[in-house]
Coordinates of N, CA and C in Angstrom, one line a residue:
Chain A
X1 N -13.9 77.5 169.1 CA -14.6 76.4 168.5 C -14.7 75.3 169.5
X2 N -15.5 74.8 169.9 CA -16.5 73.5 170.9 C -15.9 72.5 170.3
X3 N -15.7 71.4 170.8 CA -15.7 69.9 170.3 C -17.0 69.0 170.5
X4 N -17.8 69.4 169.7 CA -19.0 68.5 169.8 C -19.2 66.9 169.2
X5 N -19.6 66.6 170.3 CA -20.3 64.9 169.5 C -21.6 64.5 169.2
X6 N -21.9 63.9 167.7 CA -22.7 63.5 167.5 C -23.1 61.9 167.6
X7 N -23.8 61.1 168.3 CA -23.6 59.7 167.7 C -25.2 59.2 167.7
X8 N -25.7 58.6 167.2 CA -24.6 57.3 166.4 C -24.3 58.2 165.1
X9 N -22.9 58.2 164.6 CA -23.2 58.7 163.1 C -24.1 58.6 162.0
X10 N -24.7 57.0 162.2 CA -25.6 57.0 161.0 C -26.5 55.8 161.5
X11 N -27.8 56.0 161.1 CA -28.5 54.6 161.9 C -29.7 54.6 160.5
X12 N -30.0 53.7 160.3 CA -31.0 52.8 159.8 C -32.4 52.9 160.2
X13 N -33.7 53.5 159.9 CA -35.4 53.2 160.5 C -36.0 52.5 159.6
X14 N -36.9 52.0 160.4 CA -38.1 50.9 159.3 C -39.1 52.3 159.5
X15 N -40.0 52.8 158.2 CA -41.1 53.6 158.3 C -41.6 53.1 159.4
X16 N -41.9 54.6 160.1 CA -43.5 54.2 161.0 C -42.7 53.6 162.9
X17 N -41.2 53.6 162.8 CA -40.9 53.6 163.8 C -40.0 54.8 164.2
X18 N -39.9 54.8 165.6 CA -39.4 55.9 166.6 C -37.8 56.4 166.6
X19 N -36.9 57.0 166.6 CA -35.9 57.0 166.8 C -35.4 58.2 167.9
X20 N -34.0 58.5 168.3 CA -33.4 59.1 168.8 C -32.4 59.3 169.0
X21 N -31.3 60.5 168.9 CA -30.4 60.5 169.0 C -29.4 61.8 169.6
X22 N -28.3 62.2 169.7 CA -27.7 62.5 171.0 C -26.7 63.6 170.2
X23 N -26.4 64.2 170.9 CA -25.3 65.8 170.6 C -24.3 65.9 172.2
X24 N -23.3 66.0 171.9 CA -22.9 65.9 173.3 C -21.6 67.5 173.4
X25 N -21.8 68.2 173.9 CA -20.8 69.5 174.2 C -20.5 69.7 175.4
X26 N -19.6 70.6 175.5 CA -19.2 71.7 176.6 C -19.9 72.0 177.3
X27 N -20.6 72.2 178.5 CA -21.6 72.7 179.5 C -20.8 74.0 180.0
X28 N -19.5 74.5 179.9 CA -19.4 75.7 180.4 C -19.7 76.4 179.3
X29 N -19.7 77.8 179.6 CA -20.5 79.5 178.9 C -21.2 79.3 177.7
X30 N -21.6 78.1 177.7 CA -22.8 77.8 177.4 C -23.9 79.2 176.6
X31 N -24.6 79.1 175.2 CA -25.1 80.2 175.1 C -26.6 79.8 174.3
X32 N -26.4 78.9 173.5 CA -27.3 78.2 172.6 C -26.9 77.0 171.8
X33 N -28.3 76.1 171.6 CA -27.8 74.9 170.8 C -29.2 75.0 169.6
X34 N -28.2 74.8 168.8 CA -29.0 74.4 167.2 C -29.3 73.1 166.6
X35 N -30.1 72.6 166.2 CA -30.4 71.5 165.2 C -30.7 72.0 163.7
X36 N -30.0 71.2 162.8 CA -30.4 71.2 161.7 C -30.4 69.9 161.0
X37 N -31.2 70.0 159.9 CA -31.3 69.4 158.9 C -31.3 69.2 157.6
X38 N -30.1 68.6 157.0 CA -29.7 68.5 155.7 C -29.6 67.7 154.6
X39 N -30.6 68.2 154.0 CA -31.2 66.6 153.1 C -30.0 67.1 151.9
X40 N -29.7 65.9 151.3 CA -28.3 66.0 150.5 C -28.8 66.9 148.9
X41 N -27.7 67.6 148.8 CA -28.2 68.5 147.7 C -29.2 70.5 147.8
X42 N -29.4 69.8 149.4 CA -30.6 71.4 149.8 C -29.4 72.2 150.6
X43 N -30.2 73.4 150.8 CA -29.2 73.9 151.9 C -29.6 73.0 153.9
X44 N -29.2 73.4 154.5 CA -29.2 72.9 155.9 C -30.4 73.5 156.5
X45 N -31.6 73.6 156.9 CA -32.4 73.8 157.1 C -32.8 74.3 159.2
X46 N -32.8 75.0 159.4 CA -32.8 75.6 160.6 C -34.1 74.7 161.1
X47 N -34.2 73.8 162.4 CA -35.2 72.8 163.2 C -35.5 73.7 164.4
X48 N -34.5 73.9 165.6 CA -34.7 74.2 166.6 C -33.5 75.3 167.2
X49 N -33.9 75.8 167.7 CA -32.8 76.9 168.6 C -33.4 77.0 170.5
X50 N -32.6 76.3 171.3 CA -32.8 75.7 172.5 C -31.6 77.0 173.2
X51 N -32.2 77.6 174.4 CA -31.1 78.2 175.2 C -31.0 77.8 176.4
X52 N -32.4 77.6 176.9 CA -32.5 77.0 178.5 C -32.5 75.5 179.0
X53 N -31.6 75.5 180.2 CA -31.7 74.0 180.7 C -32.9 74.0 180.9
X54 N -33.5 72.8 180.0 CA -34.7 71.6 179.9 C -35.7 72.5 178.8
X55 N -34.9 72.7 178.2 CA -35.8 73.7 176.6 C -36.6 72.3 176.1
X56 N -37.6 72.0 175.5 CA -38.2 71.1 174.9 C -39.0 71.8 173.6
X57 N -38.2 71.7 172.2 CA -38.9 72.4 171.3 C -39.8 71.5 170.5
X58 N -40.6 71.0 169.8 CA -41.2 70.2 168.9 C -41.7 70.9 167.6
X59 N -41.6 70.2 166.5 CA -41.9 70.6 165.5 C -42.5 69.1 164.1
X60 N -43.8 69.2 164.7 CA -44.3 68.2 163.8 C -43.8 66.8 164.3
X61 N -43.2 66.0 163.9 CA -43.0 65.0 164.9 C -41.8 64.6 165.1
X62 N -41.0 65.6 165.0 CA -39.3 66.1 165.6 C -39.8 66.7 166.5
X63 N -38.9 66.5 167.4 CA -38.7 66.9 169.0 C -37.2 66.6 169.1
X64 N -37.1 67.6 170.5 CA -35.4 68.0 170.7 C -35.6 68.5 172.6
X65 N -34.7 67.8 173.2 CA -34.5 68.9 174.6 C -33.0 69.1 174.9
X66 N -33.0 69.9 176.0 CA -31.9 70.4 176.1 C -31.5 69.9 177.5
X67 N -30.1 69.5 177.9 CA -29.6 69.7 179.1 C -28.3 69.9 178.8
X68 N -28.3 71.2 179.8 CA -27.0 72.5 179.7 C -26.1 72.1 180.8
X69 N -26.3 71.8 181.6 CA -25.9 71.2 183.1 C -24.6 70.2 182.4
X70 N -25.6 69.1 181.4 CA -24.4 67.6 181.6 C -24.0 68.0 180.5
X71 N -24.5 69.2 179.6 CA -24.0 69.2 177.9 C -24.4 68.5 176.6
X72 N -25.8 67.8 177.1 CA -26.4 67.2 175.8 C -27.7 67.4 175.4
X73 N -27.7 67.4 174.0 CA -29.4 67.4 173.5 C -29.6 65.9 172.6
X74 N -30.9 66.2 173.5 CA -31.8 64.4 172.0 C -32.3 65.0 171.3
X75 N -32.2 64.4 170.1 CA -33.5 64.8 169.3 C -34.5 63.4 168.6
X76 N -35.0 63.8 168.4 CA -36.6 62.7 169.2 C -37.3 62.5 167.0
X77 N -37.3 61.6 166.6 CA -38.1 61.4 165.4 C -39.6 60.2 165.8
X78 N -40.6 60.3 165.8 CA -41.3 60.2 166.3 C -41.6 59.8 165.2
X79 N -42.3 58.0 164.5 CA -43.3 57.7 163.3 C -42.4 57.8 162.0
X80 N -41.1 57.6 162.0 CA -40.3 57.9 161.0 C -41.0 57.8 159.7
X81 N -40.9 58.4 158.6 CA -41.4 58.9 157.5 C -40.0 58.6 156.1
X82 N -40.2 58.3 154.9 CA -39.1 58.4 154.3 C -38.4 59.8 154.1
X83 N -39.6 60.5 154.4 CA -38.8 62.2 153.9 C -38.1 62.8 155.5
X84 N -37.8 61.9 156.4 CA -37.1 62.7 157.3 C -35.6 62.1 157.3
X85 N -35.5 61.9 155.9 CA -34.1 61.0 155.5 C -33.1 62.3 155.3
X86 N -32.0 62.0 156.0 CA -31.1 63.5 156.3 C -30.0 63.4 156.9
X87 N -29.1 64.2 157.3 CA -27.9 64.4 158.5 C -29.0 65.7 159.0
X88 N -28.6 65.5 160.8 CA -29.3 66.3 161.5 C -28.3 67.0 162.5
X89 N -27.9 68.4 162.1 CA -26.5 68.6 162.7 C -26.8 68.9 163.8
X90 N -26.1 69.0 164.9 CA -26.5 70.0 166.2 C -24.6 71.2 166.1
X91 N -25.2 72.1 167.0 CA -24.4 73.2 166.6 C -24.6 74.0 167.9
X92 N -23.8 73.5 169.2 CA -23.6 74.8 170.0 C -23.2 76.2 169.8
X93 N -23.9 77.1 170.5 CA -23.1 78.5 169.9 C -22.5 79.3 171.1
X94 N -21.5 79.5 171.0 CA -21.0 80.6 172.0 C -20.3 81.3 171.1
X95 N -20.6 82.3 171.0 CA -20.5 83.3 170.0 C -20.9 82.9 168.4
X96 N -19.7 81.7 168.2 CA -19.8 81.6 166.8 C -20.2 80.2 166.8
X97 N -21.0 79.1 165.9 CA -21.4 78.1 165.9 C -20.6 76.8 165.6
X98 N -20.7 75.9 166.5 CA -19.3 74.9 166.5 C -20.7 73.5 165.9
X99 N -20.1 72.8 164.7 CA -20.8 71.6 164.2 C -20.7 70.4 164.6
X100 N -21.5 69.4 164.8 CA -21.0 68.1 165.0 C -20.8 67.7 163.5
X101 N -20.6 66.7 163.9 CA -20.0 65.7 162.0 C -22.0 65.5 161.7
X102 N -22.6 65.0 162.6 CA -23.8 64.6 162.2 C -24.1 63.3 162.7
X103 N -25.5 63.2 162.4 CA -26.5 61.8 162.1 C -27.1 61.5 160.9
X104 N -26.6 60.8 160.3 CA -27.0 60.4 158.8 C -28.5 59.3 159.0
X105 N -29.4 59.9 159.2 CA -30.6 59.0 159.3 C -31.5 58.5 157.7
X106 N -31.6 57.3 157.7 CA -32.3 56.7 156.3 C -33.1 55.9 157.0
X107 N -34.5 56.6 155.8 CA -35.6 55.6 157.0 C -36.4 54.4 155.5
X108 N -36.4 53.4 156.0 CA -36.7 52.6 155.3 C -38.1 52.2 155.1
X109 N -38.8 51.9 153.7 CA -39.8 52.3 153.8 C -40.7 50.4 153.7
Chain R
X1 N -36.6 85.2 157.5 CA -35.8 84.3 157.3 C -34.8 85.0 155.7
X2 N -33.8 84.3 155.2 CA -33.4 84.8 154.0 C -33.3 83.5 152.7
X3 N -33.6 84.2 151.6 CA -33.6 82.8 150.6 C -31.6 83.2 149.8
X4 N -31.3 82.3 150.1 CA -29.7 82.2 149.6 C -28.8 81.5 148.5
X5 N -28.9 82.1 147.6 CA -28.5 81.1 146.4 C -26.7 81.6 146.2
X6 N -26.0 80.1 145.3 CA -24.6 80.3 145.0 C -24.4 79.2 144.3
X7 N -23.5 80.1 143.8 CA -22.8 80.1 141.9 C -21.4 79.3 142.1
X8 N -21.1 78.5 141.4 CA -21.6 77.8 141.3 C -22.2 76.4 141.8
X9 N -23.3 75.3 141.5 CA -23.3 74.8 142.5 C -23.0 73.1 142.6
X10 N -21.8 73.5 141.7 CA -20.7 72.1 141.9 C -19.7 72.5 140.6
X11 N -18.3 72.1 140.9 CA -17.4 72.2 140.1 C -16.4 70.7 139.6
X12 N -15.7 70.3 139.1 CA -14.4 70.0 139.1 C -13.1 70.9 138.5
X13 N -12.5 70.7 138.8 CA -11.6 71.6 139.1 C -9.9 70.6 138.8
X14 N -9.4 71.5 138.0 CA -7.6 71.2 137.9 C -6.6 71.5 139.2
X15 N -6.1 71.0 140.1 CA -5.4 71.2 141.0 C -4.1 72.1 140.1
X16 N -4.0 73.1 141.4 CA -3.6 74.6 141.0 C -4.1 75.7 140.2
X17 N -5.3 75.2 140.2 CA -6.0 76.5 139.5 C -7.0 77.2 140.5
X18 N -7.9 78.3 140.2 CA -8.8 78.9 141.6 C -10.1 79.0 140.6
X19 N -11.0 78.9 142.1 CA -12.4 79.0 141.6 C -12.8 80.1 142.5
X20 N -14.2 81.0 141.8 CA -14.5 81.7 142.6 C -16.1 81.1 143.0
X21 N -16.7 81.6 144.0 CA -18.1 81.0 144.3 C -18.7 82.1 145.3
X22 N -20.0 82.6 144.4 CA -20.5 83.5 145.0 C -21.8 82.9 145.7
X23 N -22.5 84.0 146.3 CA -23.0 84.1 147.5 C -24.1 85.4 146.9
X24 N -25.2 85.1 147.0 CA -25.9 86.2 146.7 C -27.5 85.9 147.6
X25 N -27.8 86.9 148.6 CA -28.6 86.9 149.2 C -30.1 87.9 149.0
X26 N -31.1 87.7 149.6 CA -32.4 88.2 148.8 C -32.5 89.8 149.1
X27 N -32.3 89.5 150.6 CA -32.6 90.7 151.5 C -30.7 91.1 152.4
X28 N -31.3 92.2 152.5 CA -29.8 92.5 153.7 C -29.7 92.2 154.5
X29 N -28.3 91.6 155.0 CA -28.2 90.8 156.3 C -26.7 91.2 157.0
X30 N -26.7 91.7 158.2 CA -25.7 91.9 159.1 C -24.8 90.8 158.6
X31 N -24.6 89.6 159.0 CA -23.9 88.9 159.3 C -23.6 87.5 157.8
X32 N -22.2 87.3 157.0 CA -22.2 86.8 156.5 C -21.3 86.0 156.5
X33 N -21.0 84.5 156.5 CA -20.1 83.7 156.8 C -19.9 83.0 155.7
X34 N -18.6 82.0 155.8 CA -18.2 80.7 154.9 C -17.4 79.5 155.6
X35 N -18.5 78.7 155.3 CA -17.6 77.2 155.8 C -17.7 75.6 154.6
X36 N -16.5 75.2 154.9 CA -16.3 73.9 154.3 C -17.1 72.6 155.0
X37 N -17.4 71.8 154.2 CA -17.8 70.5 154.3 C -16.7 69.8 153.8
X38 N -15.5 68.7 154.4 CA -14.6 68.2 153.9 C -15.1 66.6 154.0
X39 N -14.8 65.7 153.2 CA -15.5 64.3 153.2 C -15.2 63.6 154.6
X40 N -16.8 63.3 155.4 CA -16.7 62.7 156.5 C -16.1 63.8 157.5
X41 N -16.6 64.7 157.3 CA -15.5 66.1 158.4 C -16.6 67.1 159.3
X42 N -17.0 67.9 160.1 CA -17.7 68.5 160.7 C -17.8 69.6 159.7
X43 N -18.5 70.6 159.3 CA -18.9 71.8 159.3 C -18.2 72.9 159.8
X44 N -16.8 73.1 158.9 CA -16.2 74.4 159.2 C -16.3 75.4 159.3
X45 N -16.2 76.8 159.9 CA -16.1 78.1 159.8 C -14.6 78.3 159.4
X46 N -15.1 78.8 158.0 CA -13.8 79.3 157.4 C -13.6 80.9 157.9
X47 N -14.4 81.9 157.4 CA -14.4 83.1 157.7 C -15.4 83.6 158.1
X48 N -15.7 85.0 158.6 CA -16.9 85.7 158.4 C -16.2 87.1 157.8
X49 N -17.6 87.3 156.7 CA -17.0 88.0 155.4 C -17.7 89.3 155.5
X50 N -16.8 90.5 156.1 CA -17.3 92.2 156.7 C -17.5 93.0 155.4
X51 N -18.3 93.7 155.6 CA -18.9 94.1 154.8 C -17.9 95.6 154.4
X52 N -17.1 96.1 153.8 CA -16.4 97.4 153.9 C -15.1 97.1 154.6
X53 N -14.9 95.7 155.2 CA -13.6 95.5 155.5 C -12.8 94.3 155.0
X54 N -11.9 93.9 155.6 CA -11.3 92.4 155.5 C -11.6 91.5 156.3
X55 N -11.8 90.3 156.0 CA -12.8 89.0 155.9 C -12.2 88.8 157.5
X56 N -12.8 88.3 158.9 CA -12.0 87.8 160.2 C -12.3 86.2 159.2
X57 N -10.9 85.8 159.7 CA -10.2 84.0 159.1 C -10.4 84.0 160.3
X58 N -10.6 82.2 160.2 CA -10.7 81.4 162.1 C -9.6 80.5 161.8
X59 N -9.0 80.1 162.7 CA -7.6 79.6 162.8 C -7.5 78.3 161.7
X60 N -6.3 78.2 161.0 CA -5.8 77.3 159.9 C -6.4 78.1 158.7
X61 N -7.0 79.1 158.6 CA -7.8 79.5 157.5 C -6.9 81.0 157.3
X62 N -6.5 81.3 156.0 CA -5.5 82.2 155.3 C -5.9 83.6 154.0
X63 N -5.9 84.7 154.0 CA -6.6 85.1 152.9 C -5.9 84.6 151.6
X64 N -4.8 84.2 151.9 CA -4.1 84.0 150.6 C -4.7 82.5 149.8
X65 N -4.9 81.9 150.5 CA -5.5 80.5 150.1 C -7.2 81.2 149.9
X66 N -8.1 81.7 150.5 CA -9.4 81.6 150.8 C -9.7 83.3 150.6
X67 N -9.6 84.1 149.4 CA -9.7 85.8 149.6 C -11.3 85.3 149.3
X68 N -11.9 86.4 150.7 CA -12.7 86.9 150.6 C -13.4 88.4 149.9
X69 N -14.8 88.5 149.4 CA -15.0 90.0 148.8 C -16.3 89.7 149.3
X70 N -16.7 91.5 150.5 CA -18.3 91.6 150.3 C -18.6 92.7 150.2
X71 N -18.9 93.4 148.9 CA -19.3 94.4 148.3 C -20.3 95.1 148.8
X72 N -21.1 94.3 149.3 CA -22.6 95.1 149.8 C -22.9 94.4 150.7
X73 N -23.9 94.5 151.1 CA -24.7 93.5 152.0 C -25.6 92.5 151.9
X74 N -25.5 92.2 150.5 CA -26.6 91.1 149.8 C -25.8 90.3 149.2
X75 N -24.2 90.3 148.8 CA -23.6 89.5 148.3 C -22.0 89.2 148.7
X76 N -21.6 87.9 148.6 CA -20.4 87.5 149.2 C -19.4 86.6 148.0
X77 N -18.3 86.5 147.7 CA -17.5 85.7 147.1 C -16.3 85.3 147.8
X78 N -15.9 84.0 147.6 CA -15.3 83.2 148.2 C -14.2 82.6 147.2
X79 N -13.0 82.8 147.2 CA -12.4 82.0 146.3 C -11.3 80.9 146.7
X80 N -11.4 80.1 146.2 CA -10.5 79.2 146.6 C -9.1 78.6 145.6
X81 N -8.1 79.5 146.5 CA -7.0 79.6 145.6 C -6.0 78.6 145.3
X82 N -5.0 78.0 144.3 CA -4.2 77.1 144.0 C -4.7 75.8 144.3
X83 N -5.6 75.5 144.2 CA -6.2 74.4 144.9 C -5.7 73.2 144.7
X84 N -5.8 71.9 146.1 CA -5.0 70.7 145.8 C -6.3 69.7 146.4
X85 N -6.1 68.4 145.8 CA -7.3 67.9 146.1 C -8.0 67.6 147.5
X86 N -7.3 68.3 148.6 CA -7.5 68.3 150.2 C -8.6 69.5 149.9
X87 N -8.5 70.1 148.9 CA -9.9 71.3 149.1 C -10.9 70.6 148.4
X88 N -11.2 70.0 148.0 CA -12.5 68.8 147.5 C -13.2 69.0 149.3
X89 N -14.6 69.8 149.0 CA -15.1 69.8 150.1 C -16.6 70.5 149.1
X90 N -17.7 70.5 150.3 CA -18.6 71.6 150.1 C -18.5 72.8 151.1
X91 N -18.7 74.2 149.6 CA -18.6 75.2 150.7 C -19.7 75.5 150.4
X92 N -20.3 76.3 152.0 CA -21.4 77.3 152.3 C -21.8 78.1 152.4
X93 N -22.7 79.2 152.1 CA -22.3 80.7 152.8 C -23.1 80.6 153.5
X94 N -23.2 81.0 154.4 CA -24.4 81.5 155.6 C -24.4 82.4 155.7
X95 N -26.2 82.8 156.5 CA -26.4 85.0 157.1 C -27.3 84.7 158.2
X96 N -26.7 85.8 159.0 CA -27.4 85.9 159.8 C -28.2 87.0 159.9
X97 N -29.3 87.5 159.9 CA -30.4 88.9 159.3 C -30.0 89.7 160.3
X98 N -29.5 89.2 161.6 CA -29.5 90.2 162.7 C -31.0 90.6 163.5
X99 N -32.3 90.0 162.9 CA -33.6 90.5 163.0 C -33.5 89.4 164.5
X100 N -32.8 88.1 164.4 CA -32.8 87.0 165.8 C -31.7 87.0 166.1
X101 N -30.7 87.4 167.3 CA -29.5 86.9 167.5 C -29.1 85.6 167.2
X102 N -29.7 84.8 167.3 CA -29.6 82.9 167.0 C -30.0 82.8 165.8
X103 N -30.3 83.2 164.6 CA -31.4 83.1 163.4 C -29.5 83.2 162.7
X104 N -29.6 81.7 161.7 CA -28.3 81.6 161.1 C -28.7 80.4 160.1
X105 N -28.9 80.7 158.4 CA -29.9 80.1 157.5 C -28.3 80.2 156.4
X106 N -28.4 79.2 155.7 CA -27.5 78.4 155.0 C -27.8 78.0 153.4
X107 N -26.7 78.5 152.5 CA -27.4 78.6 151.0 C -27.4 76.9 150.6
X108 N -27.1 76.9 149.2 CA -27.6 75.0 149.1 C -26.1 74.7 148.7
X109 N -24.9 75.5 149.1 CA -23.8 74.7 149.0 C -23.0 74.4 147.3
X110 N -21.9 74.5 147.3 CA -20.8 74.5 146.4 C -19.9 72.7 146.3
X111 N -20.6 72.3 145.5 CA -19.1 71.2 145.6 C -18.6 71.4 144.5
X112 N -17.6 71.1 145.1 CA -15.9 71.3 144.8 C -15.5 69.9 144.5
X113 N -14.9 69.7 143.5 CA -13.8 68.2 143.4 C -12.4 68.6 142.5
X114 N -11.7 68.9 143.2 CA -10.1 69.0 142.8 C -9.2 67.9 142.1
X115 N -8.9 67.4 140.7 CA -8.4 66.3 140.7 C -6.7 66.6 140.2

């Protein structure tokens, strides 16, 4: 099991603005990194799966990159929306999948 | 992908008594796991639950507190034994289809509240 960080734990958006935020792991045997997203009550929802240094995945106006090298990924909310209100996990995997605590994001409308 | 539902999907609960919580999946899947959500806590891997064998536990995790059952390959049960209010958590199951090495999809979760 990884010791991963997530920060900031929880941040605050005004609709219609930008945000970002950070996953920080292990850079040795390194295998893959995950994002998810978990709106309270759903199950955890699969965003991105990144393996290579400088992966850049996008999906709608979430975006995520990878650097394997220093051990961190952003992930990128672009035009914040009230429905991208959520914890957004990240989850290195070497073998088995290690969680951060999360980003509790509320976007204010 | 897999659609993942589980029974039940919130309890309260008498400290020292056991709950079971199943895990029932659409399609067959290689790979089936269980982890806790403890308040303000990371996302645990409790077990992964073999299909015709006994459950691999990840370290602090016990069959005797946490017996695992997976009957087939579409369904999993999880129980959580003598319980004290430190197990007040949400649990999970997860599968992995095996169709993506990385592909690992998550049911909508069990809370638990032990008083």
């Amino acid at each position: 099991i990884l010791n991963v960080e997530q920060s900031p734990q929880s941040l605050h958006v005004q609709e219609g603005d930008s945000t970002n935020f950070t996953c920080s792991f292990p850079s040795s045997n390194f295998y893959a990194l995950h994002w998810y997203r978990w709106e309270t009550a759903k199950s955890p929802e699969a965003l991105f799966v990144m393996t290579l240094n400088g992966d850049e995945k996008k999906k709608g106006r979430i975006s995520a990159t990878l650097n394997t090298k220093e051990g961190y990924s952003y992930l990128y909310i672009k035009g914040s929306q009230p429905e991208d209100s959520a914890t957004y996990l990240c989850a290195p995997q070497r073998g088995k999948l290690s969680f951060g605590a999360g980003t509790t994001v509320t976007v204010r409308a | 992908s897999a659609v993942i539902s589980q029974k039940p999907s919130r309890d309260i609960c008498q400290r020292g008594t056991s709950l079971t919580i199943q895990c029932q999946v659409d399609s067959q899947v290689t790979m089936m796991f269980w982890y806790r959500q403890q308040p303000g806590q990371s996302l645990t891997l409790i077990a992964t639950a073999n299909q015709g064998s006994e459950a691999t536990y990840e370290s602090g995790f016990v069959i005797d507190k946490f017996p695992i059952s997976r009957p087939n390959l579409t369904f999993s049960t999880l129980t959580v034994s003598n319980m004290s209010p430190e197990d007040s958590s949400i649990y999970l199951c997860s599968v992995g289809t095996g169709n993506n090495e990385y592909e690992q999809y998550f049911g909508p979760g069990t809370r638990l509240t032990v008083t």
